[in-house]
Amino acid sequence: MLKTHMCGNLDSSSINKDVTLAGWVSRRRDHGGLTFIDLRDSSGIIQIVLRNEELNISADNISRIRNEWVIIVHGTIMIRQKGTENKKMKTGLIELIAKEITISNKSNTPPFPINEDIDIDELNRMKYRYLDLRRSKMLNNLKLRHNVTHFIRNFLSSKEFIEIETPILNVATPEGARDYLVPSRVHPGKFYALPQSPQQWKQLLMVGGFEKYFQIARCFRDEDLRSDRQPEFTQLDIEMSFVEQEDILMLIEELFTKMIDKLTPRFSIPKKFPSITYNECIEKYGTDKPDLRFGIEIHDLKKIFLNTEIIIFKKMIDDKKRIRAINIPNGSTLSKKQIKKYNEIAIKYGSKGVASISLDHQIDINNPSMDQVDSLLKQFLSQNELENLIQEMKSEAGDLILISADEVSVTSNILSEIRVLSAELMNLIDYDKLSFCFVTEFPMFEFNKLEDRWTAMHHLFTMPFEEDIHLIDNDPGQVRSHAYDIVCNGQEVGSGSIRIHQADLFLKVLKRLDIDEKIAYEQFEHMIQAFSYGAPPHGGIAPGIDRLVAILAKESDIREVIAFPKTKTAADILTGAPSFVDQKYLDELQLSINEDERQS
RNA sequence: GGCCCCGUAGUGUAGCGGUCUAACACGCCACCCUGUCACGGUGGAGAGCGUCGGUUCGAAUCCGAUCGGGGUCGCCA
């Protein structure tokens, strides 16, 4: 090794030791005959003291050293002179008195500051990602990511799981997300698909008798991106045989609580992760990924407004639509502008708006006076309705009630978004809290309006509730499944299910999904076959590593925990991928490109 | 595919119809400085405002298109 120690690992125990350090110049302070260099390596930063007269290189050469140059320094670790200690630095009690310096490599002036924690344009960061990675934030995030995967591997290994790799080149399947395709040279006209997840492989491993499998697996989905979605992402893929849903959930709960306890103890997490059913979740929070760091639950107001004079509500009830509301504590202090923003949210989801009822801070909650209510509905709202409303919403003086009346899914979208927005505005969120929960009993099927058919909500290997199987043919929307999500702070961090392991049930599901029997046999023959050779009951879960690490790193964008992420258009700025390829490759693959589409 | 936001020296921002041949901070270059740690001091260089077109006597500033980045809805079993 060109160095004997790491900068950040040195402390007072090394005083008077001769060491050789190597790294990058993070900052220099040139005082003429005396120069300080903050030397950075992957472990941290230490101050180097350069005295012209004590060095092997000329004063001229010392003054030429610049940020990000790579230097190797030999010298003695000394305690700092009294009064010159730096409490802000981990190594601030000591310093390296340099005797010999080797300049290993010079550096151009970096395109953005490496030694400051400021926001740089994303495009620039991606173009020079290797420099961005030198910044302490990225270093810490990727270290945390390593710690997470390391912990996972140890934890699952200790529970006798074994890690098995599965193929990247797979057969394309019609269901689910759009596949990334890879053309085959040996089979002209045929394509592999990159895995959306190792779903089928892990089930085949269960049939293969490995009762406990895991893999930290790369997955690919060719869909539009978001700050929490990359075209390639990593999931912790877990599958077990002879398990019930509860076994999987308990395993994940133990893994996550122990991991967070060890790696990021500053977070407070529930000892037990609460479980909530999908239906209850939608009723209370309007979403299947609720943020439970704060209250504000959705209430149904139908019974209060059954005989109302408020025409719009009456109409909604007659049309079998819903009237639902949330109560924002102290929300009467919100500005008109904010209320307008709420209405814009409602319009975004295709509704006309939200009705607001603002309660004065002086109002007597047990005997409310209409004079202390501010609302556009006021003249049609009866005293009785007001009282019932306050009681139902458990409102207090100064609160704001927001009512959305529309189809159930529309009110859910609106109220769930307003709920989170309001909690942020009213400072109801404790950002040191990780409110994990499980959402269970997802519907087996959902109707896809675009394709005019039923699709699998989780995936087509999900086990339906035994007692709901008879509904598959006639009332598929009512079939519950053994599919579950793990949710944290309003984000889905993983989902899983107990799987179908019997061929006949699988065929019944495929039929429901209107997948032609012949095609089904072509696409899934291997699964059907496998199920017919003593497939054990099995199930699993797949937490997303990127999202999990982002949450633990307090990052809102998963790109901040991925070394080389892609842009929103799935491009890699650094390397230029995707790119056009030489005609000879296309010829070999027997592919031709529509020239109209080809631009440079 | 729809909607929205952003694009000014190397970096981060200001300027939002004439006072802008564009300002500030950091960085950069030169010189000075032996205890600094966001070192300090003196001096200096560096952009014509993503691109194209339009409106106007006059455009970083207004309008349109386009490119790039980001957000969001759809989509993401």
XYZ file of C-alpha atoms (C1' of nucleotides) in Angstrom:
677
model
C 0.000 0.000 0.000
C 1.107 3.533 -0.713
C -0.271 4.590 2.658
C -0.039 3.267 6.186
C -3.213 4.785 7.646
C -6.524 6.320 6.683
C -6.947 10.032 7.407
C -10.241 9.807 9.272
C -9.217 6.876 11.464
C -6.332 8.618 13.203
C -6.723 9.948 16.739
C -4.652 10.832 19.802
C -3.537 7.206 20.147
C -1.325 7.747 17.094
C 0.571 10.711 18.489
C 4.317 10.643 17.679
C 3.799 7.865 15.142
C 5.405 8.151 11.736
C 2.743 7.584 9.084
C 2.206 7.870 5.371
C -1.145 9.201 4.214
C -2.540 9.591 0.736
C -5.566 11.294 -0.638
C -6.987 14.441 -2.167
C -6.332 18.040 -1.208
C -9.667 19.179 0.125
C -8.619 22.692 1.060
C -5.366 24.527 1.580
C -4.477 27.546 3.648
C -1.240 29.102 2.473
C 0.374 31.415 5.027
C 3.583 31.895 3.110
C 6.231 29.880 4.907
C 3.558 27.746 6.547
C 0.798 25.941 4.693
C -2.077 23.833 5.968
C -3.682 21.203 3.798
C -6.874 19.396 4.675
C -6.185 15.954 3.257
C -9.236 13.879 2.400
C -9.593 10.181 1.757
C -12.566 7.849 1.916
C -12.375 7.718 5.706
C -12.334 11.442 6.440
C -10.131 14.510 6.679
C -6.985 15.365 8.608
C -4.909 18.564 8.725
C -1.402 18.395 7.281
C 1.127 21.012 8.374
C 3.738 21.984 5.799
C 6.726 24.004 6.966
C 8.871 25.040 4.062
C 12.170 24.425 5.818
C 11.251 20.883 6.904
C 10.216 19.563 3.500
C 11.707 17.604 0.661
C 10.149 19.807 -2.023
C 10.628 23.482 -2.755
C 8.430 26.231 -1.382
C 7.495 27.035 -4.961
C 6.144 23.552 -5.525
C 4.212 23.633 -2.285
C 2.481 26.845 -3.238
C 1.489 25.297 -6.561
C -0.538 22.510 -4.938
C -4.258 22.939 -5.599
C -7.547 21.421 -4.499
C -8.195 17.848 -5.639
C -4.556 17.126 -6.371
C -3.580 13.654 -5.245
C -0.682 13.706 -2.798
C 1.158 11.190 -0.668
C 2.475 12.601 2.574
C 4.935 11.087 4.991
C 5.373 12.616 8.414
C 4.648 12.450 12.119
C 1.297 12.663 13.860
C 1.478 15.334 16.553
C -0.919 16.732 19.078
C -2.017 20.215 18.045
C -0.598 23.220 19.842
C -2.779 24.491 22.638
C -5.497 26.774 21.352
C -5.330 25.513 17.747
C -7.551 22.474 18.165
C -10.574 22.296 15.900
C -13.620 20.858 17.620
C -15.559 20.724 14.370
C -13.228 18.066 12.975
C -13.143 14.452 14.099
C -9.351 14.567 13.851
C -9.210 18.134 15.198
C -6.975 17.346 18.159
C -4.111 16.108 16.029
C -2.279 16.972 12.820
C 0.320 15.479 10.540
C 3.627 17.344 10.437
C 4.836 16.604 6.914
C 8.394 15.639 6.074
C 8.025 14.308 2.559
C 5.410 15.065 -0.038
C 4.887 13.289 -3.335
C 2.570 14.813 -5.874
C 0.912 11.773 -7.380
C -1.489 13.519 -9.741
C -2.596 17.035 -10.516
C -6.201 18.009 -11.040
C -8.013 20.530 -13.163
C -10.105 22.970 -11.185
C -13.240 20.941 -10.526
C -16.442 22.089 -12.289
C -18.174 22.503 -8.938
C -16.950 22.676 -5.352
C -16.195 19.278 -3.836
C -15.527 20.567 -0.323
C -18.827 22.386 0.190
C -22.277 20.980 0.750
C -24.227 23.168 -1.674
C -26.864 22.334 -4.270
C -25.384 21.878 -7.714
C -27.337 21.513 -10.925
C -28.278 17.845 -11.365
C -27.096 17.771 -14.944
C -23.627 18.914 -13.933
C -23.470 16.453 -11.081
C -24.369 13.589 -13.413
C -21.873 14.630 -16.057
C -19.092 14.619 -13.457
C -20.567 11.991 -11.213
C -17.099 10.710 -10.261
C -16.424 14.127 -8.724
C -19.861 14.361 -7.171
C -19.137 11.039 -5.483
C -16.174 12.642 -3.720
C -18.537 14.927 -1.833
C -19.187 13.903 1.709
C -22.908 13.505 1.217
C -22.544 10.910 -1.502
C -19.791 9.134 0.406
C -21.975 8.872 3.482
C -25.039 7.801 1.525
C -23.208 5.027 -0.276
C -21.543 3.894 2.944
C -24.976 3.692 4.525
C -26.189 1.713 1.546
C -23.334 -0.721 1.982
C -24.109 -1.024 5.685
C -27.724 -1.818 4.852
C -26.936 -4.577 2.366
C -24.187 -5.909 4.622
C -26.590 -6.067 7.557
C -29.221 -7.766 5.423
C -26.804 -10.412 4.212
C -25.642 -11.179 7.732
C -29.122 -11.196 9.195
C -30.640 -13.482 6.589
C -27.592 -15.755 6.504
C -27.872 -16.193 10.247
C -31.451 -17.337 9.681
C -30.273 -19.913 7.145
C -31.346 -18.082 4.041
C -29.079 -18.588 1.082
C -28.322 -16.017 -1.567
C -28.833 -17.255 -5.098
C -28.346 -15.334 -8.326
C -30.945 -15.597 -11.056
C -30.703 -14.804 -14.761
C -30.708 -11.291 -16.178
C -31.679 -12.511 -19.650
C -35.248 -13.696 -19.340
C -38.323 -14.497 -21.315
C -40.705 -11.589 -21.866
C -44.097 -11.797 -20.211
C -47.167 -9.874 -21.287
C -48.372 -8.807 -17.836
C -47.067 -5.977 -15.763
C -44.615 -3.215 -16.554
C -43.033 -2.687 -19.937
C -39.966 -4.896 -20.361
C -36.518 -3.809 -21.395
C -35.763 -6.007 -24.381
C -32.457 -7.422 -25.554
C -32.302 -8.742 -29.113
C -30.803 -12.157 -29.664
C -28.089 -12.537 -32.283
C -28.291 -16.321 -32.318
C -32.076 -16.269 -32.667
C -32.795 -13.466 -35.126
C -36.074 -11.729 -34.409
C -36.246 -13.052 -30.864
C -35.717 -11.035 -27.694
C -34.767 -11.541 -24.104
C -36.393 -9.379 -21.451
C -34.513 -7.975 -18.481
C -36.190 -9.007 -15.220
C -38.840 -6.728 -13.743
C -38.115 -8.800 -10.664
C -36.877 -12.367 -10.145
C -40.468 -13.383 -9.391
C -40.698 -16.593 -11.371
C -37.175 -17.684 -10.601
C -37.657 -17.441 -6.870
C -40.824 -19.469 -7.065
C -38.980 -22.077 -9.107
C -36.280 -22.103 -6.417
C -39.001 -22.960 -3.907
C -40.160 -25.801 -6.133
C -36.460 -26.683 -6.313
C -36.448 -27.265 -2.591
C -34.472 -24.263 -1.325
C -36.809 -23.281 1.450
C -35.224 -19.945 2.254
C -33.843 -17.800 -0.545
C -32.785 -14.206 -0.848
C -31.025 -12.034 -3.363
C -30.090 -8.405 -3.626
C -31.364 -8.198 -7.134
C -31.279 -5.617 -9.871
C -34.647 -5.127 -11.542
C -35.595 -3.287 -14.724
C -38.827 -1.602 -15.771
C -39.234 0.495 -18.881
C -41.754 2.967 -17.501
C -41.763 6.710 -16.907
C -39.520 7.780 -14.056
C -39.990 9.716 -10.840
C -37.771 10.785 -7.996
C -38.473 7.402 -6.397
C -38.265 5.337 -9.602
C -35.257 4.493 -11.723
C -35.278 2.293 -14.842
C -33.014 -0.092 -12.963
C -33.358 -0.464 -9.238
C -32.420 -2.876 -6.505
C -34.683 -4.961 -4.388
C -34.103 -7.360 -1.568
C -35.846 -10.393 -2.954
C -36.954 -12.915 -0.340
C -38.901 -16.148 -0.716
C -39.724 -18.879 1.791
C -41.516 -22.184 1.679
C -44.073 -23.486 4.182
C -44.877 -20.013 5.427
C -47.962 -18.020 6.145
C -48.305 -14.300 5.641
C -47.557 -13.573 9.287
C -44.186 -15.341 9.080
C -43.016 -13.076 6.273
C -44.232 -9.924 8.001
C -42.543 -10.867 11.285
C -39.289 -11.582 9.501
C -39.306 -8.167 7.833
C -40.288 -6.447 11.042
C -37.365 -8.032 12.878
C -34.951 -7.278 10.044
C -35.952 -3.628 9.804
C -36.119 -2.894 13.525
C -32.759 -4.508 14.219
C -31.163 -2.883 11.219
C -32.368 0.613 12.049
C -31.452 0.135 15.680
C -27.914 -0.646 14.661
C -27.349 1.588 11.637
C -29.477 4.680 12.197
C -30.451 4.702 15.868
C -31.428 8.377 15.739
C -34.743 7.346 14.191
C -37.637 6.361 16.379
C -39.546 3.369 15.066
C -42.529 1.436 16.345
C -41.649 -1.760 18.249
C -44.451 -3.524 16.419
C -45.353 -2.510 12.902
C -49.109 -2.007 12.827
C -51.117 -3.908 10.227
C -53.980 -2.282 8.426
C -56.160 -3.784 5.739
C -56.281 -2.246 2.316
C -59.933 -1.272 2.615
C -59.487 0.299 6.021
C -56.447 2.109 4.749
C -58.277 3.634 1.806
C -61.149 4.654 4.102
C -58.891 6.313 6.674
C -56.110 7.714 4.551
C -57.298 7.610 0.940
C -54.178 5.772 -0.167
C -52.573 2.358 0.126
C -49.359 3.966 1.359
C -50.356 6.086 4.321
C -48.040 8.402 6.197
C -48.675 7.475 9.820
C -46.298 9.995 11.366
C -49.362 12.118 12.058
C -53.112 11.701 12.512
C -55.715 13.494 10.404
C -57.941 10.631 9.324
C -60.636 10.755 6.691
C -64.233 10.563 7.905
C -67.342 9.705 5.946
C -70.082 12.325 6.253
C -72.896 10.689 4.340
C -75.087 10.112 7.372
C -74.732 13.714 8.456
C -75.859 15.109 5.140
C -78.591 12.588 4.280
C -81.282 15.259 4.358
C -79.163 18.264 3.596
C -80.169 21.465 1.855
C -76.720 21.737 0.386
C -77.588 20.878 -3.178
C -74.191 19.635 -4.249
C -73.996 17.193 -1.335
C -77.549 16.033 -1.903
C -76.743 15.316 -5.507
C -73.641 13.337 -4.568
C -75.643 11.175 -2.174
C -78.327 10.585 -4.796
C -75.642 9.623 -7.314
C -74.198 7.100 -4.840
C -71.037 9.148 -4.543
C -69.195 9.912 -1.354
C -68.854 12.859 0.990
C -65.631 12.613 2.963
C -63.641 15.047 5.029
C -60.529 15.670 7.031
C -60.056 17.940 10.012
C -56.909 20.049 10.112
C -56.022 21.061 13.664
C -55.624 24.830 13.901
C -56.240 24.938 10.145
C -58.287 28.126 10.319
C -54.954 29.956 10.338
C -54.211 28.782 6.796
C -54.230 31.502 4.165
C -56.761 31.988 1.374
C -53.935 31.200 -0.998
C -53.466 27.841 0.667
C -57.147 27.008 0.429
C -56.931 27.880 -3.227
C -54.095 25.405 -3.556
C -56.360 22.732 -2.062
C -58.928 23.484 -4.710
C -56.302 23.148 -7.411
C -55.479 19.699 -6.077
C -59.151 18.776 -6.277
C -59.319 20.018 -9.855
C -56.195 18.063 -10.766
C -58.027 14.866 -9.847
C -61.102 15.860 -11.823
C -63.282 17.192 -9.034
C -64.823 20.641 -8.782
C -63.089 21.629 -5.577
C -63.122 21.109 -1.855
C -65.519 22.739 0.581
C -63.908 24.297 3.606
C -65.465 24.998 6.978
C -63.322 27.125 9.212
C -64.002 27.257 12.935
C -63.176 30.431 14.836
C -60.712 30.142 17.708
C -63.383 31.485 20.073
C -66.094 29.028 19.022
C -67.753 26.934 21.731
C -67.323 23.435 20.395
C -70.205 22.054 22.454
C -72.543 24.807 21.432
C -71.211 26.193 18.181
C -72.582 29.394 16.787
C -72.911 29.832 13.041
C -71.456 33.322 13.488
C -68.133 31.791 14.318
C -68.055 29.613 11.249
C -66.513 30.738 7.991
C -67.612 28.806 4.936
C -69.154 29.246 1.531
C -71.651 26.550 2.544
C -72.684 28.495 5.625
C -76.074 29.727 4.460
C -77.217 26.191 3.594
C -75.583 24.421 6.524
C -78.050 23.659 9.298
C -77.194 24.058 12.976
C -77.779 20.349 13.426
C -75.426 19.477 10.607
C -72.774 21.768 12.034
C -72.994 20.138 15.439
C -72.904 16.629 14.006
C -70.031 17.566 11.773
C -67.959 18.935 14.646
C -68.701 15.831 16.673
C -67.887 13.418 13.869
C -64.645 15.191 12.985
C -63.737 15.677 16.649
C -62.996 19.273 15.707
C -61.795 21.877 18.130
C -61.871 25.636 18.025
C -59.605 27.003 15.323
C -59.754 23.858 13.194
C -60.467 23.657 9.499
C -62.686 20.974 7.996
C -62.138 20.162 4.327
C -64.840 18.246 2.527
C -64.525 16.430 -0.767
C -67.640 15.075 -2.458
C -67.196 12.888 -5.495
C -66.527 9.326 -6.549
C -64.710 7.366 -3.907
C -61.399 7.160 -5.763
C -61.470 10.883 -6.503
C -62.126 11.846 -2.889
C -59.365 9.459 -1.844
C -56.845 11.060 -4.170
C -57.768 14.564 -3.112
C -57.954 14.024 0.627
C -54.816 11.918 0.841
C -52.792 14.585 -0.928
C -54.291 17.420 1.128
C -53.761 15.416 4.273
C -50.005 15.196 3.736
C -49.682 18.748 2.474
C -51.523 20.084 5.515
C -49.428 18.071 7.927
C -46.326 19.602 6.376
C -47.793 23.095 6.556
C -48.947 22.739 10.135
C -45.631 21.203 11.234
C -47.270 17.979 12.352
C -44.524 15.760 10.986
C -41.700 14.470 13.155
C -38.912 13.906 10.676
C -37.027 11.642 13.057
C -39.868 9.163 13.046
C -40.119 6.097 10.838
C -43.748 5.050 10.894
C -43.645 1.614 9.382
C -46.839 -0.315 8.797
C -48.082 -3.298 6.841
C -50.999 -2.952 4.486
C -52.725 -6.282 3.942
C -55.652 -7.889 2.134
C -55.085 -6.155 -1.173
C -57.732 -6.882 -3.763
C -56.730 -9.686 -6.091
C -57.892 -7.908 -9.237
C -58.421 -4.377 -10.416
C -60.237 -3.253 -13.517
C -58.053 -1.608 -16.123
C -60.218 0.898 -17.976
C -57.681 1.451 -20.750
C -57.465 -2.214 -21.606
C -61.080 -2.894 -20.630
C -60.231 -5.988 -18.640
C -59.337 -7.202 -15.177
C -55.672 -7.247 -14.270
C -53.795 -8.631 -11.287
C -53.299 -5.897 -8.721
C -50.131 -7.413 -7.246
C -49.183 -10.071 -9.758
C -50.754 -13.133 -11.217
C -49.106 -15.564 -8.818
C -50.804 -14.030 -5.795
C -52.850 -16.378 -3.650
C -56.483 -15.309 -3.337
C -58.331 -15.751 -0.050
C -59.621 -19.303 0.097
C -63.130 -18.117 0.984
C -63.144 -15.634 -1.934
C -62.128 -18.057 -4.667
C -65.740 -18.665 -5.599
C -66.055 -14.948 -6.457
C -63.320 -15.008 -9.085
C -65.681 -15.636 -11.980
C -68.593 -13.386 -11.109
C -67.340 -10.690 -8.753
C -63.590 -10.419 -9.179
C -63.421 -6.955 -7.617
C -64.388 -8.466 -4.253
C -61.701 -11.126 -4.184
C -59.159 -10.433 -1.460
C -55.621 -11.710 -1.767
C -52.703 -12.576 0.440
C -50.756 -9.636 -0.927
C -49.194 -7.116 1.391
C -47.061 -3.997 1.338
C -44.665 -2.590 3.837
C -45.051 1.164 3.992
C -42.940 3.789 5.713
C -43.772 7.477 6.048
C -46.090 7.434 3.053
C -43.819 5.464 0.783
C -44.187 1.892 -0.368
C -40.894 0.273 0.549
C -41.790 -3.266 -0.354
C -44.505 -5.630 -1.373
C -45.057 -9.321 -1.390
C -47.545 -12.102 -1.246
C -48.266 -15.699 -0.546
C -48.150 -17.372 -3.943
C -50.322 -19.731 -5.807
C -48.622 -23.107 -5.866
C -51.355 -25.184 -7.498
C -51.662 -25.404 -11.259
C -55.460 -25.479 -11.379
C -55.870 -22.313 -9.320
C -53.244 -20.581 -11.437
C -55.150 -21.504 -14.585
C -58.345 -20.170 -13.061
C -56.659 -16.813 -12.401
C -55.211 -16.655 -15.896
C -58.660 -17.271 -17.287
C -60.074 -14.422 -15.239
C -57.397 -12.131 -16.634
C -58.663 -12.981 -20.119
C -55.304 -14.427 -21.046
C -55.955 -16.803 -23.881
C -55.490 -20.395 -22.787
C -53.133 -21.167 -25.622
C -51.030 -18.092 -24.940
C -51.135 -18.828 -21.234
C -49.718 -22.233 -21.907
C -46.988 -20.802 -24.089
C -46.033 -18.073 -21.627
C -46.416 -19.934 -18.372
C -46.069 -23.595 -19.251
C -42.897 -23.838 -17.179
C -44.707 -22.492 -14.108
C -47.734 -24.712 -14.604
C -45.455 -27.687 -15.058
C -43.429 -26.752 -11.994
C -46.535 -26.421 -9.846
C -47.523 -29.938 -10.833
C -44.414 -31.535 -9.331
C -45.029 -31.068 -5.653
C -44.650 -27.301 -5.363
C -44.589 -26.355 -1.674
C -46.759 -23.555 -0.321
C -44.580 -20.479 -0.414
C -44.482 -16.735 -0.294
C -42.166 -13.802 -0.063
C -41.583 -10.117 -0.133
C -39.319 -7.671 -1.929
C -38.339 -4.454 -0.156
C -36.840 -1.787 -2.387
C -33.277 -1.071 -1.311
C -33.067 2.314 -3.014
C -36.126 3.698 -1.282
C -35.218 2.186 2.037
C -31.722 3.671 2.010
C -33.087 7.018 0.802
C -35.445 7.120 3.776
C -32.642 6.229 6.189
C -30.400 8.869 4.595
C -33.241 11.413 4.749
C -33.079 11.865 1.013
C -36.231 12.453 -1.005
C -34.655 11.309 -4.265
C -33.320 7.783 -4.728
C -30.694 9.130 -7.123
C -28.907 10.385 -4.013
C -28.276 6.807 -2.880
C -27.353 5.358 -6.277
C -23.777 5.731 -7.474
C -24.600 6.145 -11.147
C -28.264 6.944 -11.636
C -30.089 7.850 -14.824
C -32.025 10.973 -15.716
C -35.778 11.271 -15.965
C -35.524 10.204 -19.599
C -33.550 7.080 -18.604
C -30.342 8.473 -20.049
C -26.874 8.290 -18.566
C -25.315 11.724 -18.946
C -21.853 10.502 -18.016
C -21.479 7.762 -20.611
C -24.080 8.830 -23.118
C -26.206 5.693 -22.867
C -28.412 4.858 -24.643
C -26.586 5.367 -27.919
C -26.900 4.542 -31.561
C -24.886 1.494 -32.575
C -22.866 0.596 -35.576
C -24.811 -0.714 -38.528
C -22.883 -4.006 -38.365
C -24.419 -4.759 -34.955
C -27.869 -4.151 -36.340
C -27.106 -6.371 -39.307
C -25.968 -9.175 -37.022
C -29.167 -8.854 -35.066
C -31.185 -8.554 -38.249
C -32.730 -5.359 -36.942
C -33.508 -2.290 -38.969
C -34.213 1.170 -37.633
C -36.936 3.366 -39.011
C -34.747 6.217 -40.304
C -37.464 8.807 -39.580
C -37.018 8.072 -35.906
C -33.268 8.297 -35.997
C -31.896 11.696 -35.052
C -28.432 12.575 -33.929
C -48.921 11.283 -23.908
C -51.072 15.827 -20.706
C -49.928 19.814 -17.246
C -46.254 22.709 -14.404
C -41.268 24.713 -12.966
C -36.174 25.838 -14.196
C -31.862 27.178 -17.786
C -27.496 34.404 -16.490
C -19.073 33.896 -15.676
C -16.245 27.495 -13.256
C -20.169 27.191 -8.996
C -24.376 29.386 -6.361
C -27.438 33.509 -6.888
C -29.265 38.859 -8.179
C -31.233 41.532 -12.203
C -37.524 40.540 -14.862
C -38.573 46.242 -20.973
C -33.893 51.432 -21.474
C -29.533 53.374 -15.709
C -26.869 45.887 -17.898
C -20.517 47.000 -22.995
C -24.826 42.494 -16.668
C -24.179 42.700 -10.163
C -22.732 39.831 -5.660
C -20.435 35.667 -3.114
C -17.382 31.512 -3.616
C -13.888 29.579 -7.014
C -9.778 30.799 -10.559
C -4.905 33.631 -11.754
C -0.707 36.817 -9.747
C 1.763 38.837 -5.582
C 2.229 39.198 -0.041
C 1.719 36.544 4.573
C 4.899 30.922 9.839
C -0.911 28.618 13.383
C -4.877 28.620 9.997
C -9.152 25.554 9.604
C -15.308 28.794 5.118
C -7.392 31.763 6.944
C -6.328 36.910 5.714
C -4.580 41.145 2.412
C -3.744 43.598 -2.532
C -4.534 43.364 -7.658
C -6.616 40.776 -11.992
C -9.101 37.627 -15.618
C -13.708 35.464 -16.646
C -20.621 35.350 -18.960
C -23.627 38.955 -23.183
C -27.857 35.802 -20.251
C -29.501 27.273 -23.342
C -30.741 27.609 -28.859
C -33.678 29.654 -32.875
C -37.355 33.024 -34.298
C -40.781 37.043 -33.193
C -42.798 41.709 -30.702
C -40.511 46.581 -29.692
C -37.129 52.623 -31.257
C -34.882 49.244 -27.472
C -35.054 42.229 -24.930
C -31.570 38.301 -19.661
C -36.082 40.704 -19.127
C -42.332 40.032 -23.172
C -44.261 36.082 -26.840
C -43.589 31.402 -29.715
C -40.875 27.178 -30.941
C -36.959 23.994 -29.758
C -33.210 21.489 -26.722
C -31.751 20.015 -21.856
C -32.877 19.177 -16.525
C -36.632 18.564 -12.803
C -41.736 17.941 -10.691
C -46.600 15.932 -11.384
C -51.028 13.113 -13.617
C -51.420 8.871 -16.670
C -48.207 4.701 -16.433
C -45.256 1.786 -12.834
C -48.384 -6.768 -12.192
